XYZ file of C-alpha atoms in Angstrom:
650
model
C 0.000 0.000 0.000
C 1.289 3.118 -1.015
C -0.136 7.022 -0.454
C 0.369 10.076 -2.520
C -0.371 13.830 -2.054
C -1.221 16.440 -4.295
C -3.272 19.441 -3.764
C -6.841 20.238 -5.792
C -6.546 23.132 -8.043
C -7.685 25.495 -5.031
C -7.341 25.285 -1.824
C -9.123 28.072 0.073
C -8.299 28.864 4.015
C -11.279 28.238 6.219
C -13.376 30.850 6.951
C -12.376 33.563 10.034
C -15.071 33.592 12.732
C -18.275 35.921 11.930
C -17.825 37.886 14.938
C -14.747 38.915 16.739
C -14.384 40.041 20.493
C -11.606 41.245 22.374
C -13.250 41.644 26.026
C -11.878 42.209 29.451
C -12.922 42.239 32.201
C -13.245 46.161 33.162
C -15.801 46.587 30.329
C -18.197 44.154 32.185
C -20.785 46.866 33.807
C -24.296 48.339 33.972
C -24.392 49.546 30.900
C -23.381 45.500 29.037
C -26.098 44.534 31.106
C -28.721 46.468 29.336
C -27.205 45.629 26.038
C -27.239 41.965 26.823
C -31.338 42.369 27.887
C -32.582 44.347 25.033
C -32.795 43.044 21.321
C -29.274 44.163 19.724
C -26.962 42.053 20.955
C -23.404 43.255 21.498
C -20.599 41.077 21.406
C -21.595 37.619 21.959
C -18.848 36.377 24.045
C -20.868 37.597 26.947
C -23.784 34.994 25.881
C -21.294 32.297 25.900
C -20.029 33.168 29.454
C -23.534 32.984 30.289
C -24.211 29.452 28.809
C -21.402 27.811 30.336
C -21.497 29.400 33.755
C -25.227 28.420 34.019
C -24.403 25.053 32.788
C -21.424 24.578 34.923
C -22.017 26.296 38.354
C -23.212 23.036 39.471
C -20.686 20.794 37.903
C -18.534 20.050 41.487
C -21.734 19.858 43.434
C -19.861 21.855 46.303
C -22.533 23.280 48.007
C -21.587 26.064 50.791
C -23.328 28.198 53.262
C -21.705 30.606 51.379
C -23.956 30.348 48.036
C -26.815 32.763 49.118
C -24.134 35.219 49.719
C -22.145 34.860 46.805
C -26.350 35.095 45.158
C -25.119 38.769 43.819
C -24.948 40.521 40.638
C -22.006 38.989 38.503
C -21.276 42.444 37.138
C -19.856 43.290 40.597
C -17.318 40.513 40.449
C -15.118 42.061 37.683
C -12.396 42.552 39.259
C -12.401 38.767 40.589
C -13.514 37.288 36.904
C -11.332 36.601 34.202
C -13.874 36.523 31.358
C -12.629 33.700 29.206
C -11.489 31.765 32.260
C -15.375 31.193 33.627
C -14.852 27.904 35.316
C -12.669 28.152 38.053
C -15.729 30.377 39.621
C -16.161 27.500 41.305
C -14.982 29.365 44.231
C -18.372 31.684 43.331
C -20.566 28.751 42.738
C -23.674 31.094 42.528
C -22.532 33.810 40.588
C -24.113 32.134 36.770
C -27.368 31.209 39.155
C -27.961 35.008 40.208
C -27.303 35.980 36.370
C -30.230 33.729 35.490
C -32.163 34.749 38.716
C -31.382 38.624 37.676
C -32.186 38.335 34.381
C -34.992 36.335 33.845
C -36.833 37.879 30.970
C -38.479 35.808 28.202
C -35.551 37.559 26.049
C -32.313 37.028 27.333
C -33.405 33.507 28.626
C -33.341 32.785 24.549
C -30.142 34.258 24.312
C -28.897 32.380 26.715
C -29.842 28.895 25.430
C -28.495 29.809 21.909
C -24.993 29.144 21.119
C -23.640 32.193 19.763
C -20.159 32.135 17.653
C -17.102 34.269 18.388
C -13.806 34.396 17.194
C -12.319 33.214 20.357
C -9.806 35.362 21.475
C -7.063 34.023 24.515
C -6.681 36.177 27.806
C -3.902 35.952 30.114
C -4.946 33.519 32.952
C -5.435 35.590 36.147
C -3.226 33.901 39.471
C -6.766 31.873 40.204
C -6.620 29.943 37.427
C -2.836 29.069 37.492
C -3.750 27.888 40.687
C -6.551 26.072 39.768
C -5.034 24.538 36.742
C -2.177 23.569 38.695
C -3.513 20.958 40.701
C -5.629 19.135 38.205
C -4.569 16.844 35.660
C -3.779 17.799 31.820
C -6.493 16.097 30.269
C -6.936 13.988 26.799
C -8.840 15.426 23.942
C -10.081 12.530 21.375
C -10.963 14.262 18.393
C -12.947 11.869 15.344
C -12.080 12.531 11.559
C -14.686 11.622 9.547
C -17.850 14.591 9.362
C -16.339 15.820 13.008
C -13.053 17.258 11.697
C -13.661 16.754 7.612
C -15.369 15.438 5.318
C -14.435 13.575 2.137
C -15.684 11.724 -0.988
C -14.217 9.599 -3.829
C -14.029 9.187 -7.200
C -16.421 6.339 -7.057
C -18.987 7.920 -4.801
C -22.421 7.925 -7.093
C -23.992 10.370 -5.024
C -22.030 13.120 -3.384
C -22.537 14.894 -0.505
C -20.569 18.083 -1.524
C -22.314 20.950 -3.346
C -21.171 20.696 -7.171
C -18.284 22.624 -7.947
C -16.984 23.021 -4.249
C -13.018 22.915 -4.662
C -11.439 20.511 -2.096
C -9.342 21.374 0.582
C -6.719 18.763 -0.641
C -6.743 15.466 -2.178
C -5.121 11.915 -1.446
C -4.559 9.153 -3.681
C -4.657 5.859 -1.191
C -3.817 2.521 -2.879
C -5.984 0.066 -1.472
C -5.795 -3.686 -2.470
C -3.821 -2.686 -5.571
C -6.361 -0.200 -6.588
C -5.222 3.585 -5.746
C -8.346 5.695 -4.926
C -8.446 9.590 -4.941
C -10.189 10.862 -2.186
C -11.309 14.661 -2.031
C -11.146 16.042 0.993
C -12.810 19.341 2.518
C -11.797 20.584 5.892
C -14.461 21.554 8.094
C -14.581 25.596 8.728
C -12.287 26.793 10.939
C -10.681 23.722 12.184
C -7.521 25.089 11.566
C -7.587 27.338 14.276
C -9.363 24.997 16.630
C -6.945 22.572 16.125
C -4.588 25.477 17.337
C -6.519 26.643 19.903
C -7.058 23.504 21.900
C -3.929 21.805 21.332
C -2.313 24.664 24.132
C -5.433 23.094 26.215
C -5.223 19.717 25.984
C -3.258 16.368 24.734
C -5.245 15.774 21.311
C -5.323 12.170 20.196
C -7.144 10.941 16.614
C -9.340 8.244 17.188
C -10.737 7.342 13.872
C -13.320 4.268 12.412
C -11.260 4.746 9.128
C -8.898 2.193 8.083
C -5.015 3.067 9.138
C -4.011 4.202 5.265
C -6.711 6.900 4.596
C -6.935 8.200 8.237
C -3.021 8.420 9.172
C -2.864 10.784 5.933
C -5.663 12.899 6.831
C -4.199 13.535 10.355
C -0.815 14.299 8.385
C -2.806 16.856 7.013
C -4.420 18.336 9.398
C -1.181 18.467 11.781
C 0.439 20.450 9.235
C 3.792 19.707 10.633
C 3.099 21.232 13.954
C 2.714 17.821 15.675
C 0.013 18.718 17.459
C -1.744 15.016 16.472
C 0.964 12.343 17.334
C -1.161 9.388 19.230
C -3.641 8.362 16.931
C -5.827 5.277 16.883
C -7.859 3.415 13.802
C -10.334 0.895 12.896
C -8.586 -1.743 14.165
C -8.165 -0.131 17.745
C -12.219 -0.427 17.499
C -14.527 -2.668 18.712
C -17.419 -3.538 16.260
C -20.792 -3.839 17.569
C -24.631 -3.825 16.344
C -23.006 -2.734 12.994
C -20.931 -0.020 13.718
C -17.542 0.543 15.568
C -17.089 1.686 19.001
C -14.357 2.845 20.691
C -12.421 2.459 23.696
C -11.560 5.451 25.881
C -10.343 3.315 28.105
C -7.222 2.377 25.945
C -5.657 6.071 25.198
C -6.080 6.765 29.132
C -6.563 4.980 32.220
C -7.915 7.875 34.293
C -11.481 8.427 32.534
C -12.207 11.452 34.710
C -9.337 13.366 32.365
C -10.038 11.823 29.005
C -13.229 12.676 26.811
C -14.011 12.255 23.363
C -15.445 14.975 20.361
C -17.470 12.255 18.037
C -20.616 12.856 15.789
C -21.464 9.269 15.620
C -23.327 7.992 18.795
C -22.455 5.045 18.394
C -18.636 5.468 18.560
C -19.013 6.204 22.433
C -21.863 4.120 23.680
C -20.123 2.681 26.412
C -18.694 5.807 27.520
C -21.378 8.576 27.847
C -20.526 10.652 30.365
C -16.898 11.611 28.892
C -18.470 12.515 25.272
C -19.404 15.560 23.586
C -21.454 15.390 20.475
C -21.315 17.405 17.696
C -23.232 17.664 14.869
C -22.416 16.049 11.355
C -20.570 18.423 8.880
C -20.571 17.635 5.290
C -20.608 21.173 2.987
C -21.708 24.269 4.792
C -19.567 26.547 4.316
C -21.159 28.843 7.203
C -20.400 26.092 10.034
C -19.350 27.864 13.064
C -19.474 24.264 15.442
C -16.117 23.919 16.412
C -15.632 27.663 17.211
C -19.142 27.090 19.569
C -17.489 24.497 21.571
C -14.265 26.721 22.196
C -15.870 27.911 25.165
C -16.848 25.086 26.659
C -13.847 23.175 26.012
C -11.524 26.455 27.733
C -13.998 25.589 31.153
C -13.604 21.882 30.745
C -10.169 22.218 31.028
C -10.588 23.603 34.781
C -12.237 20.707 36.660
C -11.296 17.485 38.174
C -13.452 15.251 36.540
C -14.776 15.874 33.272
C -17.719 13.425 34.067
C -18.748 16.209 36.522
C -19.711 18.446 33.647
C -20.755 15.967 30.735
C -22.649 13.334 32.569
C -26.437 12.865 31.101
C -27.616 13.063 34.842
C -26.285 15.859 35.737
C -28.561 18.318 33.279
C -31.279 16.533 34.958
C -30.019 17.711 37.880
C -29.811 21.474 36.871
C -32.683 21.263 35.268
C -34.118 20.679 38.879
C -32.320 22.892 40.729
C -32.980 25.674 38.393
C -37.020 24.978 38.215
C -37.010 24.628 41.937
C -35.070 28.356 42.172
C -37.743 30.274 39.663
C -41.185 30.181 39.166
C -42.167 31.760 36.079
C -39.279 33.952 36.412
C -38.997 35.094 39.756
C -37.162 34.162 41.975
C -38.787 31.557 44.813
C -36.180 29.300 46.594
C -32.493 30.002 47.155
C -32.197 28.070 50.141
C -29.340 25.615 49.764
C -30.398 23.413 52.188
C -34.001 22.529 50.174
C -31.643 22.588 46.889
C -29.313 20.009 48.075
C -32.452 17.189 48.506
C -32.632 17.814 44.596
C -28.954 16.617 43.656
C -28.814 12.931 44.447
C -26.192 9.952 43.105
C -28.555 7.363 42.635
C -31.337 6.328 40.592
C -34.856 7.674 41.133
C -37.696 5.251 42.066
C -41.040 5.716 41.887
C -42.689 7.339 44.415
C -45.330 5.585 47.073
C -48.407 7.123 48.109
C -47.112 7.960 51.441
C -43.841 10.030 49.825
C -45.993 11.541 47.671
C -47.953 12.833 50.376
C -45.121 13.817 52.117
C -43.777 15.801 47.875
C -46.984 16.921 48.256
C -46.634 18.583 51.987
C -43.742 20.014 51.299
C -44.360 22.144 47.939
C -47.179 23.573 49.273
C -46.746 23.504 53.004
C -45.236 26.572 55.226
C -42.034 24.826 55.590
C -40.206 24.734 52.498
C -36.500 25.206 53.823
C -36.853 22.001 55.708
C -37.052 18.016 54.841
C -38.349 15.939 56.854
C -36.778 12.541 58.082
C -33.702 14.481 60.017
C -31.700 12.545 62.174
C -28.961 13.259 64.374
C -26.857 10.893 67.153
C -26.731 14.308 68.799
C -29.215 17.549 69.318
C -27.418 20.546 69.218
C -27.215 24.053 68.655
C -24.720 26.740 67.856
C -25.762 30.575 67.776
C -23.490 33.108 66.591
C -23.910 37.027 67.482
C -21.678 38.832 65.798
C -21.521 42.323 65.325
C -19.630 45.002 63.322
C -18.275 47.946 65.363
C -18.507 51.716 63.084
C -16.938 54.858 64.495
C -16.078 58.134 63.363
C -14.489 60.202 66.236
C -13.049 63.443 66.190
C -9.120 64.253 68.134
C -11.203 65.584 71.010
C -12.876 62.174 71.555
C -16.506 63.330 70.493
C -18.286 60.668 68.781
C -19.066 61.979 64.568
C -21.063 58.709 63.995
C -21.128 55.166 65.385
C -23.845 52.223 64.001
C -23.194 48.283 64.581
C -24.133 45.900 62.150
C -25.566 42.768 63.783
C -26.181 39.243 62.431
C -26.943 35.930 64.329
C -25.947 32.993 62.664
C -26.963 29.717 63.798
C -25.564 26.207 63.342
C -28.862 23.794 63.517
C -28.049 19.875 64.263
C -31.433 19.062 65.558
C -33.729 15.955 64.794
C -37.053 16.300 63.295
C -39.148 19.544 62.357
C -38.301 20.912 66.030
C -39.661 24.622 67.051
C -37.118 26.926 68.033
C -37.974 30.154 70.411
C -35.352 32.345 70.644
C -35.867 35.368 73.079
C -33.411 38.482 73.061
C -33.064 41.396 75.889
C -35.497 43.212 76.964
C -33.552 46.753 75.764
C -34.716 45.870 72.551
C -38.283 48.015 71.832
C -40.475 48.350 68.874
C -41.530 51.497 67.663
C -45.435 52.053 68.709
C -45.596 54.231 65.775
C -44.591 51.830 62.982
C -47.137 49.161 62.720
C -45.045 46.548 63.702
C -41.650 48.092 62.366
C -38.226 48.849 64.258
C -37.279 52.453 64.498
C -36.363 55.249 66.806
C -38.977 56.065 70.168
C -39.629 59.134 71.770
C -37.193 60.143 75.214
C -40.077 59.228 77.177
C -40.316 55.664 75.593
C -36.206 55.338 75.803
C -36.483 53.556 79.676
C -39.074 50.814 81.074
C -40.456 51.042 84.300
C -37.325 49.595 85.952
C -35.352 53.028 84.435
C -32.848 51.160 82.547
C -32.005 52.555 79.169
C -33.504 51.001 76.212
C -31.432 49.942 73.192
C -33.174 50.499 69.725
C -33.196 48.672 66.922
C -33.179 50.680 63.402
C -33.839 47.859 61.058
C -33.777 44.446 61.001
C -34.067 41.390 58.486
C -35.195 37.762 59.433
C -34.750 34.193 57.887
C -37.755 33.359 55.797
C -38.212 30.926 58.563
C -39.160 33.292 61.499
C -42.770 33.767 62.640
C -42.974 37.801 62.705
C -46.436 37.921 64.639
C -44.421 36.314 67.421
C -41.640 38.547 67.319
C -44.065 41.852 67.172
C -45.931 40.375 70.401
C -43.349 38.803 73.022
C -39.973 40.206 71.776
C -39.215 36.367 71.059
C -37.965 35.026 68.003
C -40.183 31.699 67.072
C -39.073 29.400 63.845
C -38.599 25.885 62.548
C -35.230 26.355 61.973
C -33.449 24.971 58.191
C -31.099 22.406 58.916
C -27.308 23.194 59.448
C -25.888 26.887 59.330
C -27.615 29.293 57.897
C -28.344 33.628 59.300
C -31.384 34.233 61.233
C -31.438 38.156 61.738
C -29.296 41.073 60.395
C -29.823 44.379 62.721
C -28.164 47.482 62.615
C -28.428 49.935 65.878
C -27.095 53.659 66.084
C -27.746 54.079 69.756
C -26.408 53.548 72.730
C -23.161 51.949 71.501
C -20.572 50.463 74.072
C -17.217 51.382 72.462
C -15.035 48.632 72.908
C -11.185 51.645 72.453
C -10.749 54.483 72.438
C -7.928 56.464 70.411
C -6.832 59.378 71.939
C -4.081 61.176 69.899
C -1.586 63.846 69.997
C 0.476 65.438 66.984
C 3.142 67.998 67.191
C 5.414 68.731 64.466
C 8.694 70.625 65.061
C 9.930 72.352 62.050
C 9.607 71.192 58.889
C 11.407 67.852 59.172
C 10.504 66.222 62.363
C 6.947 65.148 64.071
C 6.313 63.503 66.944
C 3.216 61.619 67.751
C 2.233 59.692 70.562
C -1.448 57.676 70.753
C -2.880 56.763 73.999
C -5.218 53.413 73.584
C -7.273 52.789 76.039
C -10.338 49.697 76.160
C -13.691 50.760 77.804
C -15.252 46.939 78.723
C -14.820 45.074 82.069
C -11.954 44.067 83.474
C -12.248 40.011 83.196
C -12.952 40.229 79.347
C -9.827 40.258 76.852
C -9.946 41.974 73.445
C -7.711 40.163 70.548
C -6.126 40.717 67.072
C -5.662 44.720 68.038
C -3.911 46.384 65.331
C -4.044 50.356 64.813
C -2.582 51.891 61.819
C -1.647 55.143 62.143
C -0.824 57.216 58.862
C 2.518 59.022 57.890
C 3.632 61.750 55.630
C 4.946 60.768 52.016
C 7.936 62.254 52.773
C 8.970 60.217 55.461
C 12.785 59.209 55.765
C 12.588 57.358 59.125
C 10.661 56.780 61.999
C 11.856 55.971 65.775
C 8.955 53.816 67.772
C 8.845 53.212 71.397
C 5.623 51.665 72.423
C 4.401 49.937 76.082
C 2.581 46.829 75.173
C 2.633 45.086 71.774
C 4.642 45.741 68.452
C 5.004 48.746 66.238
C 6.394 49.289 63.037
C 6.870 51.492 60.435
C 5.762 50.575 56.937
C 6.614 52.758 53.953
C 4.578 50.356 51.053
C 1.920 51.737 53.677
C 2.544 55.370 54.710
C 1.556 54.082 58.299
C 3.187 52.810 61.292
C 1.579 49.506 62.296
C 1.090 49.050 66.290
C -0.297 45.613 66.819
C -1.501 44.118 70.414
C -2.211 40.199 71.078
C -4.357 40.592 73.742
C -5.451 43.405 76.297
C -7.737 43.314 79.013
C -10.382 45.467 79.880
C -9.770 48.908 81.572
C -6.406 49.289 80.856
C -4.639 51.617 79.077
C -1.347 52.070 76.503
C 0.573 54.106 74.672
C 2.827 54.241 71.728
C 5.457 57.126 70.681
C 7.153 58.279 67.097
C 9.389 60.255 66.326
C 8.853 60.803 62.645
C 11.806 62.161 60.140
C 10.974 64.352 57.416
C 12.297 64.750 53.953
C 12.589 68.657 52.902
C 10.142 69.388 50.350
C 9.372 72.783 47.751
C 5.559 72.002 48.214
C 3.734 74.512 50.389
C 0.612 72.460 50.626
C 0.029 71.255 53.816
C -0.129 67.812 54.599
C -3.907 66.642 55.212
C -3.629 63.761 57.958
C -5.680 60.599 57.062
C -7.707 59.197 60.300
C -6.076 56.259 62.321
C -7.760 53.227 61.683
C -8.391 50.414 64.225
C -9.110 46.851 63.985
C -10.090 44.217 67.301
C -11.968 41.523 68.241
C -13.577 41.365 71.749
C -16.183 38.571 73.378
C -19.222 40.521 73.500
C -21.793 42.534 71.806
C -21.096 46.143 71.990
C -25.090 47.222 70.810
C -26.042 45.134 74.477
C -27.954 42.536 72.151
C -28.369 39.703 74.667
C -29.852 35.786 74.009
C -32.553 35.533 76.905
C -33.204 31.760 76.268
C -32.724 29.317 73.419
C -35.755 26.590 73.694
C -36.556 24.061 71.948
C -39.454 21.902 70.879
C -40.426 18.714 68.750
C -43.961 17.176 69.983
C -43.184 14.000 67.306
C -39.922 12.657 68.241
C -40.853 13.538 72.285
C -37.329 14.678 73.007
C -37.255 18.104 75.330
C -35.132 21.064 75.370
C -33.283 19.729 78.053
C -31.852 16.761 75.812
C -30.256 19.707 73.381
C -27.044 20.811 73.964
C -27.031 24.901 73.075
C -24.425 27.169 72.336
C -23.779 30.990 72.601
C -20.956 33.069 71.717
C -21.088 36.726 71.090
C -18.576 38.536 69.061
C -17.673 42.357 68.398
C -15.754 43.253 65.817
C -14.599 46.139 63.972
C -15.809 47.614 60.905
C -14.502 51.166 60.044
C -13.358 52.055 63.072
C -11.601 55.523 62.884
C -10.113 58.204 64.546
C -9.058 61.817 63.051
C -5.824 63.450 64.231
């Protein structure tokens, strides 16, 4: 057997891409949102990021109690997204869920199921996906010949499958048994550059039902010298069956979480579905734009650690779910990922019996759609979280600008069972008699309770689907059937009556033009047997400082110029107490006559309690089916203060 070359009498390049994009990722804003909702489409590489992230998000199936946070616009990410590099957002696993959620309009929900082609355009990979790519495996690309990458006919063909006149891309003559055949061969559009593109991706392999003669030239071809195609495989590396061939993934790579296959035929990967992407047969149009749709999804693929994770059949299913459980006809309805979790499962689904379809039944339209039923735990417990964000603005004399904590109790919920939960907080808290039921600010008069003490108020407040409000309005108790592990049951925010954990109290002098001395007196306002943690106060320098000379009584200081700040930080000091830290800061000469405006000095701690007074009353718990009391549940309470922008001028 013998093969010659010779090229047809033209031989036209494939065809560029129709529509080209060069996109990053500071152009992503308000105003491509609008473009991507109304009817003129701009560039469609945003469509494709859609697609895939929506298809993708829940490829890992690493569910968080971080997803309804990370529930936000995607827009808002840029500076975290590299556009081209969608997939390793797994460490945003929400992000193509909120687009969908956002932007739910009959419109751009077409958009988004149509594959729109680009000329795909490479971006430098941001340090996140280094990282990501770096610790999974290179994966195997197994690429078919025959109407995947090309298409060809012979001289013996009676009815061909080319449009008359169409010039082939290049010709063979194969010997075969003696006789030498010419086959014609046209290359599908742009596989050229897809062959280019992945081949940086991925290991490409040729895995052909051709005999070895006709499809080791073709690959020659379409390597062009660049050996980009250098394992290939042919009919005899198949296995026939029910009339056709089939192949073996199994035999180009042991690992078949980092080998898939790019086949039109079916058939070729019966026994390996979940590590196959079909494509559509290609015979003669020139307008094709296939293998420049799949770009996209073959950059993601590249990013996870089992390809089976994206490309298994059972897995649309399962999106399919999770997204018709998260909208009802278009709005949103359920982002709880507790009730989204029942909806992924690894095994088979059996039919229902009457009894679990009562209990379907219950739980779509019952009250209680964040929790299954069926719990069980070994152990009954509960962990609640109060943790609050400390605001200041305070001027050198020590008179407080503004000061607001931000509040949020976060539970941990191990219980059995639907159990009821009443939570009851201090009695400072009071409800505005004015606002039908709302939280706001009371007269001077209303400010104290018969007792006198001082009454801390509330300026808003958000609860957990989960809590029963008429409750709350009523008894100042918090009543709910609570979803099962962690999840937030309240955000607050209070402007009154703040307990300010420190207190910065500092003192600038300059002498002359080159020298300044400071000195910062820190002192903590909370009792004595308490201990405040991670203390660090920055406090800002001139530009032109040369060199600064600390002495300070408790802790570390130290001067960074990347910074403009000296950095004082403190372990661990207890309550009532008080410190101090001196500089002695050099001064560069400069012509400028503009006086230096001093930045405020910033604070950050952590101390053990809650500086708005918010206090847990009791923590009870109830479940009247399994019989077990609230004295069988082990409870938990911490309270944390924290600060948020926590400043002081000088």
């Amino acid at each position: 057997m013998e093969v010659n070359e010779d090229s047809g009498d033209q031989n036209p390049e494939p065809e560029e891409a129709t529509a080209s994009s060069n996109i990053t990722a500071d152009e992503i804003d308000q105003e491509t949102a609008k473009k991507l909702r109304g009817d003129a489409i701009g560039d469609t590489m945003y469509s494709e990021v859609f697609v895939l992230n929506t298809l993708l998000q829940f490829s890992d199936l690493q569910w968080s109690s971080e997803v309804e946070d990370n529930l936000c616009f995607l827009w808002d990410m840029t500076e975290e997204i590299d556009v081209s590099r969608y997939l390793f957002q797994v460490s945003y696993p929400s992000l193509a869920c909120s687009a969908l959620v956002k932007y739910n309009e009959p419109r751009f929900i077409e958009i988004i199921i149509q594959h729109q082609s680009v000329k795909y355009d490479l971006f430098p990979l941001s340090p996140l996906s280094r990282h990501r790519l770096s610790i999974v495996k290179r994966k195997v690309l197994v690429l078919d010949l025959d109407e995947t990458l090309i298409h060809s006919h012979h001289d013996g063909v009676v009815r061909q499958t080319v449009r008359p006149g169409t010039p082939p891309d290049f010709v063979l003559k194969v010997v075969i048994d003696r006789h030498p055949v010419r086959f014609f061969v046209h290359k599908r559009p742009h596989v050229d550059f897809f062959l280019d593109i992945v081949s940086q991706w991925y290991e490409l392999v040729v895995f052909t039902a051709s005999m070895e003669i006709y499809g080791a030239a073709v690959a020659d071809k379409l390597d062009a010298g660049r050996g980009i195609l250098q394992r290939r495989f042919y009919r005899q590396h198949c296995t026939p069956d029910l009339g056709s061939y089939t192949k073996d993934l199994g035999a180009i790579c042991n690992d078949l979480s980092s080998v898939f296959i790019l086949d039109n035929s079916p058939g070729a990967y019966r026994a390996y579905p979940d590590n196959a992407i079909p494509i559509k047969s290609w015979f003669s149009d020139p307008t094709d734009v296939a293998l420049l749709n799949l770009l996209p999804v073959l950059d993601a693929l590249r990013f996870t650690a089992d390809v089976r994770s994206v490309l298994s059949r059972n897995l649309h299913l399962h999106r399919l779910c999770v997204f018709a459980e998260i909208l009802d006809f278009g709005y949103p309805q359920n982002t709880d990922t507790g009730v989204l979790k029942t909806f992924i499962t690894q095994q088979g689904i059996k039919s229902a019996t009457k009894e679990e379809q009562a209990q379907i039944t219950s739980q779509v339209t019952g009250q209680i759609g964040w929790r299954r039923e069926g719990i069980k735990y070994r152990r009954n417990e509960l962990f609640l979280d109060v943790l609050e964000y400390v605001n200041l603005l305070m001027s050198p004399q020590g008179q407080v600008l503004s000061a607001h904590v931000a509040g949020k109790v976060v539970m941990k919920s191990y219980l059995s069972g639907m159990p009821e939960c009443k939570f009851g907080i201090n009695d400072k808290i009071v409800m505005d008699a004015k606002g039908k039921g709302g939280l706001g600010s009371t007269s001077d008069s209303d400010q104290t309770r018969s007792g006198g003490k001082p009454v801390v108020v509330i300026d808003d407040c958000q609860f957990h689907q989960c809590v029963k409000l008429s409750k709350f309005e009523t008894e100042h108790s918090i009543s709910f059937i609570p979803p099962d592990g962690e999840f937030e049951l309240m955000r607050y925010r209070t402007t009154k009556d703040i307990s300010l954990p420190f207190r910065v109290i500092p003192l600038v002098r300059e002498v002359g033009r080159t020298k300044m001395e400071v000195k910062v007196v820190l002192k903590s306002n909370f009792k004595p047997s308490l201990l405040g943690q991670k203390i660090e106060v920055k406090i800002p320098t001139p530009l032109n400082t040369s060199g600064v000379q600390l002495i300070c009584l408790k802790g570390k200081a130290k001067y960074k110029a990347s910074e403009n700040a000296i950095v004082w930080k403190i372990k661990r000091m207890a309550g009532m107490k008080e410190t101090q830290l001196s500089a002695e800061i050099e001064l560069l000469e400069t012509d400028t006559k503009k006086k230096w405006t001093r930045p405020p000095i910033s604070m950050n701690f952590e101390v053990p309690f809650a500086p708005s007074g918010f206090k847990v009353r009791y923590l009870k718990v109830f479940e009247p089916k399994l019989n077990y009391s609230d004295h069988d549940v082990i409870k938990w309470v911490r309270y944390i203060g924290r600060s948020g922008l926590y400043e002081t001028r000088c």
